Short mmCIF file of C-alpha atoms in Angstrom, two decimals:
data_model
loop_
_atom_site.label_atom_id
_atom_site.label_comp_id
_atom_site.label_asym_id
_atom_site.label_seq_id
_atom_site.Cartn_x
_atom_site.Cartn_y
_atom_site.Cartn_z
CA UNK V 61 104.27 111.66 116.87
CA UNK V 62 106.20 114.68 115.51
CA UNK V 63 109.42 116.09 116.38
CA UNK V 64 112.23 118.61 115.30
CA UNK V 65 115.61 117.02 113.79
CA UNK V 66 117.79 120.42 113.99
CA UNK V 67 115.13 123.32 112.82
CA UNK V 68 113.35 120.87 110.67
CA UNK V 69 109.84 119.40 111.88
CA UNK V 70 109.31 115.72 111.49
CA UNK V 71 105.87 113.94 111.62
CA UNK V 72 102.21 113.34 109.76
CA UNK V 73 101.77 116.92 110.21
CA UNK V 74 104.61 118.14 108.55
CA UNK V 75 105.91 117.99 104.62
CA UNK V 76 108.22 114.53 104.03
CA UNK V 77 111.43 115.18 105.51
CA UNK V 78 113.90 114.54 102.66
CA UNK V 79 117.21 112.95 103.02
CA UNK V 80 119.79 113.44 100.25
CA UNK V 81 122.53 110.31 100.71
CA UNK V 82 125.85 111.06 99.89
CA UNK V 83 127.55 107.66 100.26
CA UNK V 84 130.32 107.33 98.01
CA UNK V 85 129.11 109.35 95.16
CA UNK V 86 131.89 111.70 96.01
CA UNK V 87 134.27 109.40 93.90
CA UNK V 88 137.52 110.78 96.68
CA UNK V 89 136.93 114.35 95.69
CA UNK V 90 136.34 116.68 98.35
CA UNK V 91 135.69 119.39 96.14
CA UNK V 92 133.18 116.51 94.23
CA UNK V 93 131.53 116.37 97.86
CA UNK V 94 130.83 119.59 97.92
CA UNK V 95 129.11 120.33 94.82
CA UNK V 96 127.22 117.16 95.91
CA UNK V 97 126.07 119.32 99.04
CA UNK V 98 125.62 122.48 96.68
CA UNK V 99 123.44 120.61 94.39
CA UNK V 100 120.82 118.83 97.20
CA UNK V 101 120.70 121.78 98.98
CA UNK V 102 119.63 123.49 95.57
CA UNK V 103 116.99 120.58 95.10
CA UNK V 104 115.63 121.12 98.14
CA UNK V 105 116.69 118.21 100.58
CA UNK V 106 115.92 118.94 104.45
CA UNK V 107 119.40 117.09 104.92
CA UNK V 108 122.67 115.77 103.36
CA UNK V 109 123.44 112.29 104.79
CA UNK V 110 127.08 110.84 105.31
CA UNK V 111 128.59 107.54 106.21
CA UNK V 112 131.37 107.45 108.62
CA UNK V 113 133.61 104.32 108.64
CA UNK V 114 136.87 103.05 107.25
CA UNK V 115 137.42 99.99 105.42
CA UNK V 116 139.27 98.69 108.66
CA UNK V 117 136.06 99.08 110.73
CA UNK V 118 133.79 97.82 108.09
CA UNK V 119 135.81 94.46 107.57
CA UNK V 120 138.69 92.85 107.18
CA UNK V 121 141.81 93.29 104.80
CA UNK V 122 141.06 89.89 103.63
CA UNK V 123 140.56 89.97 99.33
CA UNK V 124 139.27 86.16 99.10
CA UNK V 125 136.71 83.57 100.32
CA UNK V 126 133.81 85.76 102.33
CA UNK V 127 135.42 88.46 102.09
CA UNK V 128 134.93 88.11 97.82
CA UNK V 129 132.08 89.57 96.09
CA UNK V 130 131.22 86.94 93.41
CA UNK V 131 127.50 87.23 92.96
CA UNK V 132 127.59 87.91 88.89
CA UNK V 133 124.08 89.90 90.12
CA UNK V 134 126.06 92.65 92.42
CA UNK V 135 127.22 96.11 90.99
CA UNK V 136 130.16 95.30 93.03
CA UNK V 137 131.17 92.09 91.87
CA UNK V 138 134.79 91.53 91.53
CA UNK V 139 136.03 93.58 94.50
CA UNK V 140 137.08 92.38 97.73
CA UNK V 141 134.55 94.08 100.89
CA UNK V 142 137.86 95.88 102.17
CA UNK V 143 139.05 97.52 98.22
CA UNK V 144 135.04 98.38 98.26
CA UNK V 145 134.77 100.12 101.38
CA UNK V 146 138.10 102.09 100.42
CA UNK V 147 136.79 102.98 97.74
CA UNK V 148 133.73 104.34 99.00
CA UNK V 149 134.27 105.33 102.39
CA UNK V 150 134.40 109.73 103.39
CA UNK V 151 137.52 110.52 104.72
CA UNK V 152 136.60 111.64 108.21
CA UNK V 153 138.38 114.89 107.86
CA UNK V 154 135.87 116.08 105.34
CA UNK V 155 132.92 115.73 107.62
CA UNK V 156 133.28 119.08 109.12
CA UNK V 157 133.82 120.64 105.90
CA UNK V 158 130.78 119.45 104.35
CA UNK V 159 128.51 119.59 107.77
CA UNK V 160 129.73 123.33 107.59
CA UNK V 161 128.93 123.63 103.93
CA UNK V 162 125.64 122.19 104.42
CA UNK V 163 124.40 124.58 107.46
CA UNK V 164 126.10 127.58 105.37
CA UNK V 165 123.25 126.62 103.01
CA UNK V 166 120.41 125.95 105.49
CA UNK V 167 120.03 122.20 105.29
CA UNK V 168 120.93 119.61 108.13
CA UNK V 169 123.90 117.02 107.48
CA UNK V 170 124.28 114.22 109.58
CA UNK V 171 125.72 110.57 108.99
CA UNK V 172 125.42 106.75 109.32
CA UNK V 173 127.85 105.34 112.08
CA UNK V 174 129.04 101.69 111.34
CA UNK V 175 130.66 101.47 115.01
CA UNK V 176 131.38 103.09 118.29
CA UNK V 177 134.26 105.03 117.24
CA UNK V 178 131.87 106.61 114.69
CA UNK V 179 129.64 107.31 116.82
CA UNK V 180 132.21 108.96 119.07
CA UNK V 181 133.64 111.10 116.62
CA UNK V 182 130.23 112.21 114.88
CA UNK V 183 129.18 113.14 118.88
CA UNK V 184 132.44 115.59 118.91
CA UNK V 185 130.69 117.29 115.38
CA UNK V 186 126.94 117.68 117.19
CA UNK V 187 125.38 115.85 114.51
CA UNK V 188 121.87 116.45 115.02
CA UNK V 189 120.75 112.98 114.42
CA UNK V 190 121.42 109.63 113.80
CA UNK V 191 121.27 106.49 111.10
CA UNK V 192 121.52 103.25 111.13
CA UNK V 193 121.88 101.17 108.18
CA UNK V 194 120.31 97.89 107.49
CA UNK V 195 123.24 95.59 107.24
CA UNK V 196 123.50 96.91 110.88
CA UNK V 197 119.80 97.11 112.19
CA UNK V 198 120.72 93.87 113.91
CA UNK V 199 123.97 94.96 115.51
CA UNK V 200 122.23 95.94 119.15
CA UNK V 201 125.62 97.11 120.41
CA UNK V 202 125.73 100.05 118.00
CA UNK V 203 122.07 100.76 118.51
CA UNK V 204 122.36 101.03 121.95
CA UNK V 205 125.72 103.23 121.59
CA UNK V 206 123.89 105.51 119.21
CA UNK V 207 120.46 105.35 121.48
CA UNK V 208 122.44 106.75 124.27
CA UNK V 209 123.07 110.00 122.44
CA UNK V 210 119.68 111.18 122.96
CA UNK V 211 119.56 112.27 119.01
CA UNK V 212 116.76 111.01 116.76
CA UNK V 213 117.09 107.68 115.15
CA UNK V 214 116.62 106.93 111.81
CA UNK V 215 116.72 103.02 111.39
CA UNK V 216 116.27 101.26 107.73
CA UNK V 217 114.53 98.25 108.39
CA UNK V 218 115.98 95.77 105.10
CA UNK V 219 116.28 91.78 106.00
CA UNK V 220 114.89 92.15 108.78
CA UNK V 221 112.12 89.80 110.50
CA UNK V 222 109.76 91.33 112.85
CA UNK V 223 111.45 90.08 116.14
CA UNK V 224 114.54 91.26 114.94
CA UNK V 225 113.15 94.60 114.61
CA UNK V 226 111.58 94.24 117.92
CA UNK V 227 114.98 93.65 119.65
CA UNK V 228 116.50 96.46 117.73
CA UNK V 229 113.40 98.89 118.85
CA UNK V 230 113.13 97.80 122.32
CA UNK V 231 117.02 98.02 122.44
CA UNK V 232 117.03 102.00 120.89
CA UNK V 233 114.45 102.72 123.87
CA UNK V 234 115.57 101.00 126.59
CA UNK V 235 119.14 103.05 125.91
CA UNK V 236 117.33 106.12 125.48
CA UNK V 237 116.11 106.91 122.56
CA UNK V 238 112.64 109.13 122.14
CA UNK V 239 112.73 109.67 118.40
CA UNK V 240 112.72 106.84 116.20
CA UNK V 241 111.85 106.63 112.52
CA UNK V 242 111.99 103.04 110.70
CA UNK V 243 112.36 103.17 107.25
CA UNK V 244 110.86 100.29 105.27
CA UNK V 245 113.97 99.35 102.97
CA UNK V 246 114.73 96.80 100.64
CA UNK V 247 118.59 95.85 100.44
CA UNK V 248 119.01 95.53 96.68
CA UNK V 249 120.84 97.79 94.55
CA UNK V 250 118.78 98.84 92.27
CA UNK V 251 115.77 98.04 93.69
CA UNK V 252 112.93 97.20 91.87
CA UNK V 253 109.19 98.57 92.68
CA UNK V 254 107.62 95.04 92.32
CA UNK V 255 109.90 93.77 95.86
CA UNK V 256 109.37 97.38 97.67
CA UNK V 257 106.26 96.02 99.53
CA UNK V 258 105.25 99.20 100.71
CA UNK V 259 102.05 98.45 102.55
CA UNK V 260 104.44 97.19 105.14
CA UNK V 261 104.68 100.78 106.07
CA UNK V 262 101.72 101.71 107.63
CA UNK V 263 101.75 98.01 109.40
CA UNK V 264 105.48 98.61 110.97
CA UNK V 265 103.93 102.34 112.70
CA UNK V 266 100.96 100.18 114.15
CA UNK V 267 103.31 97.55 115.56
CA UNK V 268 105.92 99.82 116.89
CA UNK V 269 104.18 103.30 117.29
CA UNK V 270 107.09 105.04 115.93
CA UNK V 271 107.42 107.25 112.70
CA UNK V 272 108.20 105.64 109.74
CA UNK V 273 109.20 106.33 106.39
CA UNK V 274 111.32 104.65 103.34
CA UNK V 275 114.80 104.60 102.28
CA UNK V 276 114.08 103.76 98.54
CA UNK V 277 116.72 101.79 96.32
CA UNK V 278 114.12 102.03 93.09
CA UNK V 279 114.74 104.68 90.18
CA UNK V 280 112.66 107.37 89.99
CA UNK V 281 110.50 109.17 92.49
CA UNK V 282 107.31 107.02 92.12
CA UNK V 283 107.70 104.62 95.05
CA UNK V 284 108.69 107.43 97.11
CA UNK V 285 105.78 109.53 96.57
CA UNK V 286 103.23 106.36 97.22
CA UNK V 287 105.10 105.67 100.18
CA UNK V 288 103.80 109.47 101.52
CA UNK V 289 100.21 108.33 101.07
CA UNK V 290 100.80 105.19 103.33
CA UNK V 291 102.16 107.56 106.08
CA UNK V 292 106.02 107.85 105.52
CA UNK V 293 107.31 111.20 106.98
CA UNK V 294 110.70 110.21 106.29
CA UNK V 295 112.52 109.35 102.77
CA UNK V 296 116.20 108.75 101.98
CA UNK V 297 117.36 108.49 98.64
CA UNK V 298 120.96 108.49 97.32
CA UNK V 299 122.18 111.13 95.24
CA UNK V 300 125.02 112.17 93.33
CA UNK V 301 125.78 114.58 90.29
CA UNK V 302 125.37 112.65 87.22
CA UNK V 303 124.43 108.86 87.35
CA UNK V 304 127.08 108.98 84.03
CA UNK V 305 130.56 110.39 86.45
CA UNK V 306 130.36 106.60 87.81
CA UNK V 307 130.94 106.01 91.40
CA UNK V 308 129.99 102.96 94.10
CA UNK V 309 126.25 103.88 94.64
CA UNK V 310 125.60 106.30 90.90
CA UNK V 311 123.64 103.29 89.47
CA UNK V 312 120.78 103.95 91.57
CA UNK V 313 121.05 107.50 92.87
CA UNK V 314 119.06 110.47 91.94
CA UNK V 315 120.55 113.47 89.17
CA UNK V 316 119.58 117.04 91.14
CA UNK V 317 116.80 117.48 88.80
CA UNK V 318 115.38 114.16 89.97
CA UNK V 319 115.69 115.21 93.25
CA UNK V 320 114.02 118.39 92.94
CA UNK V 321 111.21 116.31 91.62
CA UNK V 322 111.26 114.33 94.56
CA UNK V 323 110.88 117.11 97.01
CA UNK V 324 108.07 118.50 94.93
CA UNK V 325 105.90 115.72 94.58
CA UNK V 326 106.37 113.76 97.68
CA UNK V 327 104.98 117.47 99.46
CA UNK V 328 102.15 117.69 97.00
CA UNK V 329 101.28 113.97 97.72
CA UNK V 330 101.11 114.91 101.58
CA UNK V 331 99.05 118.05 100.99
CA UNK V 332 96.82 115.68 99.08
CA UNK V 333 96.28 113.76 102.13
CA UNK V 334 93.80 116.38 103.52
CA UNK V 335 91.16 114.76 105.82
CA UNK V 336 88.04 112.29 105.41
CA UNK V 337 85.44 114.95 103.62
CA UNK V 338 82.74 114.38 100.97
CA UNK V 339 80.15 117.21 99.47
CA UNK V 340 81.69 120.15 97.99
CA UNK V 341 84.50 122.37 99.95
CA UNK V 342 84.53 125.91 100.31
CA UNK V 343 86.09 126.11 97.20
CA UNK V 344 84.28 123.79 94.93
CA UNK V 345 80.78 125.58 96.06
CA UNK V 346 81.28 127.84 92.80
CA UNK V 347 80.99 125.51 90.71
CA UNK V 348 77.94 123.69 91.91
CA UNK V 349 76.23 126.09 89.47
CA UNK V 350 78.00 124.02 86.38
CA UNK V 351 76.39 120.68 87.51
CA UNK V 352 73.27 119.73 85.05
CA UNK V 353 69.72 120.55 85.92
CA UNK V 354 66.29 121.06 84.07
CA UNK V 355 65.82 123.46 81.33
CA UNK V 356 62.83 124.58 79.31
CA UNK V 357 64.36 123.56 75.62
CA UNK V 358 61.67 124.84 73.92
CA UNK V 359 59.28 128.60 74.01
CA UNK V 360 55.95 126.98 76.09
CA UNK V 361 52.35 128.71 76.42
CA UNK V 362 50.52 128.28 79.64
CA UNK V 363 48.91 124.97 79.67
CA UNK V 364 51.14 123.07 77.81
CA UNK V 365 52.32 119.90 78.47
CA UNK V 366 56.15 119.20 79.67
CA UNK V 367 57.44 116.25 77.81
CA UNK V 368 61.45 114.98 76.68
CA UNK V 369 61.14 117.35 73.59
CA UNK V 370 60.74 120.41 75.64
CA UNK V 371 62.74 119.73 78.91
CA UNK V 372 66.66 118.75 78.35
CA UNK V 373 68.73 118.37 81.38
CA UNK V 374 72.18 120.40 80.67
CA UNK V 375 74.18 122.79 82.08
CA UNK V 376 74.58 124.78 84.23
CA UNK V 377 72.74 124.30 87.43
CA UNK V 378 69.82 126.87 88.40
CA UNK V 379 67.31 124.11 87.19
CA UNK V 380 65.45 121.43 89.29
CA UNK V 381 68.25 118.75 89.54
CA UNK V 382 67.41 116.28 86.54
CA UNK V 383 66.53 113.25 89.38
CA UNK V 384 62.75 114.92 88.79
CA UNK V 385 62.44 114.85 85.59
CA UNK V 386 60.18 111.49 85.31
CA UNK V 387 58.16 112.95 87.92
CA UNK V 388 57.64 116.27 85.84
CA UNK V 389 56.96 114.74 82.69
CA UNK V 390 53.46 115.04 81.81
CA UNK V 391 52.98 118.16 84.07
CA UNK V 392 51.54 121.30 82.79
CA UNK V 393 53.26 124.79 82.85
CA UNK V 394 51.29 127.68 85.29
CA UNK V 395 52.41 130.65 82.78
CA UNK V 396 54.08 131.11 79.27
CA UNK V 397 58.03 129.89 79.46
CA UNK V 398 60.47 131.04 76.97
CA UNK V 399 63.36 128.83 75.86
CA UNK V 400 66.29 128.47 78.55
CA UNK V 401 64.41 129.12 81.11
CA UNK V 402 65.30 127.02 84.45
CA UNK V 403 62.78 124.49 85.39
CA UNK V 404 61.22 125.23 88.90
CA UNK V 405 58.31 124.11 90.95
CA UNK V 406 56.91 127.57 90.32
CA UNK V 407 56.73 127.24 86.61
CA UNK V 408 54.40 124.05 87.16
#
C-alpha cells in the first residue's frame, strides 16, 4: 500500500509523510499565513494543511443554547460556535496565495473541506489531496463528495466506533476513492498521551487494509514518533509560529523548532524499523573481535596446568569463546605460552 500525494511518496516504504496544520494559527493575517508556510516548509513538512469553510457553513449565527460553548474544560469556552469559526476560519481568497507560496518552496498544500462548496472550490485550485476532519468522519455526504474527486483521502478517525468507520470507509470506496489514510485521532485539545491509545493503529490497517497514520493533539513529538513504530505513514500536527502570539489552535501546536524535531525523529524511528534480523550485520562484524574470549593471564611452561589464576576471559575476541573455559580447566599446555596469548585448541 504506497502511493504518491503530488511528488511525495506515501506508504511503509517511504519516510512519515508530515503534515504541518495551519488552522487558525494565522490569527487573520495573511502575511502571518505566510510566514506560517515559510517556517514548515523550513522544518521540513511534506505539506501545509488548510481548512476551508466559513462560519456560515460550519453553523449557525445562533450565540446561545447549543450553539454556546460552556464546558469550563474547552480552550474555547465563552464563545458562541459561529464568533469561533469567524475567528478561525482562512479567508478563501488566501488559499491560492499560500498553495502558491507553498509549491514556490517545494512542499504540497492542500486543505480540509467542511462541505460541498469546499470541496468545489478547492477542486477549481487542484489540490492534490484531500482531509476530512473528525467532527465530520460521520458526515457520508461529504465523504462521498470528496471520494468522487479521485484525490487521496486523509480521514481522522476521533469519536468514532468501528461501524461508523466502516460506513465512512465503505462510503469513500464505493464513490471512488483508491487512496485512503485513517488517522487514529483523539478529539481533545490538548490531548494527553495517556487517552492516545495508539495500538489502535496497527488494528484499524488490519480491519480496513488502508494506510494509516495519526493526527496527534499531544505536546511534543513523542506520541508521534511511537506512532511510526506501530506503522503510521501519515502524521498531522498543528503548527503555528510561537505557541506565545495566541491564536484558536496555539495551545497545542508545534513552534518550527518542534517541528523540525518532528520530521527528524519520526524518519529516524522508520529507518529503525529495518527488518526481522539477529547475529551481527555487515557492519557490526568488526567488532566481533571486541567480544570476550580466553586469554593466557599468566607466562606458562609446557606441561603446566591451566587453572582460573592463569586463564581470564577479557577482551578482545581472538580467544576460545569463554563458554569452554570449565571444560579447559585442568588441561595441560602442548608448548611454553607467554602472557596474553589467545587461548586455542592448539595451545592444549
Amino acid at each position: 500500500m504506497h502511493f504518491q500525494i503530488g511528488d511525495r511518496w506515501v506508504g511503509r516504504n517511504h519516510k512519515p509523510f508530515v503534515i504541518a496544520e495551519m488552522s487558525g494559527n494565522h490569527n487573520q493575517s495573511l502575511e502571518r499565513a505566510l510566514q506560517i508556510v515559510e517556517a514548515a516548509a523550513k522544518a521540513g513538512a511534506d505539506a501545509l494543511k488548510l481548512q476551508t469553510y466559513t462560519a456560515d457553513t460550519m453553523t449557525l449565527d445562533i450565540h446561545e443554547g447549543d450553539f454556546f460553548i460552556e464546558d469550563p474544560n474547552s480552550l474555547w469556552k465563552g464563545n458562541s460556535l459561529y464568533s469561533l469559526y469567524q475567528e478561525a476560519y482562512t479567508p478563501w481568497e488566501w488559499h491560492k496565495p499560500i498553495f502558491d507560496r507553498a509549491a514556490e518552496l517545494g512542499m504540497l498544500a492542500f486543505s480540509t473541506p467542511f462541505d460541498e462548496t469546499a470541496v468545489d472550490f478547492l477542486e477549481s485550485l487542484n489540490v492534490p489531496a484531500y482531509k476530512i476532519a473528525s467532527f465530520e468522519n460521520t458526515d457520508i455526504q461529504l465523504i462521498r463528495k470528496v471520494a468522487a474527486t479521485g484525490k487521496p483521502l486523509i480521514i481522522s478517525t476521533g469519536m468514532a466506533s468501528i461501524a461508523e468507520l466502516d460506513e465512512t470507509v465503505r462510503a469513500a470506496r464505493n464513490a471512488g476513492c483508491e487512496h485512503l489514510v485513517l488517522l487514529k485521532c483523539t478529539s481533545t485539545y490538548p490531548a494527553t498521551p495517556v487517552n492516545t491509545n495508539i495500538l489502535t493503529i496497527p488494528h484499524l490497517e488490519e480491519l480496513f487494509g488502508c494506510s494509516v497514520g495519526i493526527s496527534d493533539h499531544t505536546m511534543g513529538v513523542g506520541v508521534s514518533v511511537a506512532a511510526v513504530a506501530l506503522g503510521a505513514v501519515v502524521i498531522e500536527k498543528h503548527f503555528t509560529l510561537r505557541r506565545a502570539d495566541g491564536g484558536v489552535d496555539s495551545a497545542f501546536s508545534l513552534e518550527p523548532e518542534e517541528l523540525e524535531a518532528l520530521v527528524t525523529e519520526s524518519e529516524r524511528a522508520w529507518q529503525a524499523l529495518g527488518k526481522i534480523t539477529y547475529g551481527a550485520t555487515e557492519r557490526e562484524k568488526p567488532s566481533l573481535k571486541h567480544r570476550r574470549s580466553l586469554y593466557i593471564s599468566k607466562d606458562l611452561k609446557q606441561g603446566d596446568v591451566l587453572t582460573r589464576d592463569n586463564i581470564k576471559a577479557i577482551r578482545p575476541g581472538m580467544g576460545l569463546p569463554t563458554k569452554y573455559l570449565d571444560e579447559l580447566l585442568g588441561r595441560k599446555v602442548s608448548k611454553d605460552v607467554a602472557k596474553g596469548t589467545p587461548l586455542t585448541w592448539e595451545v592444549i
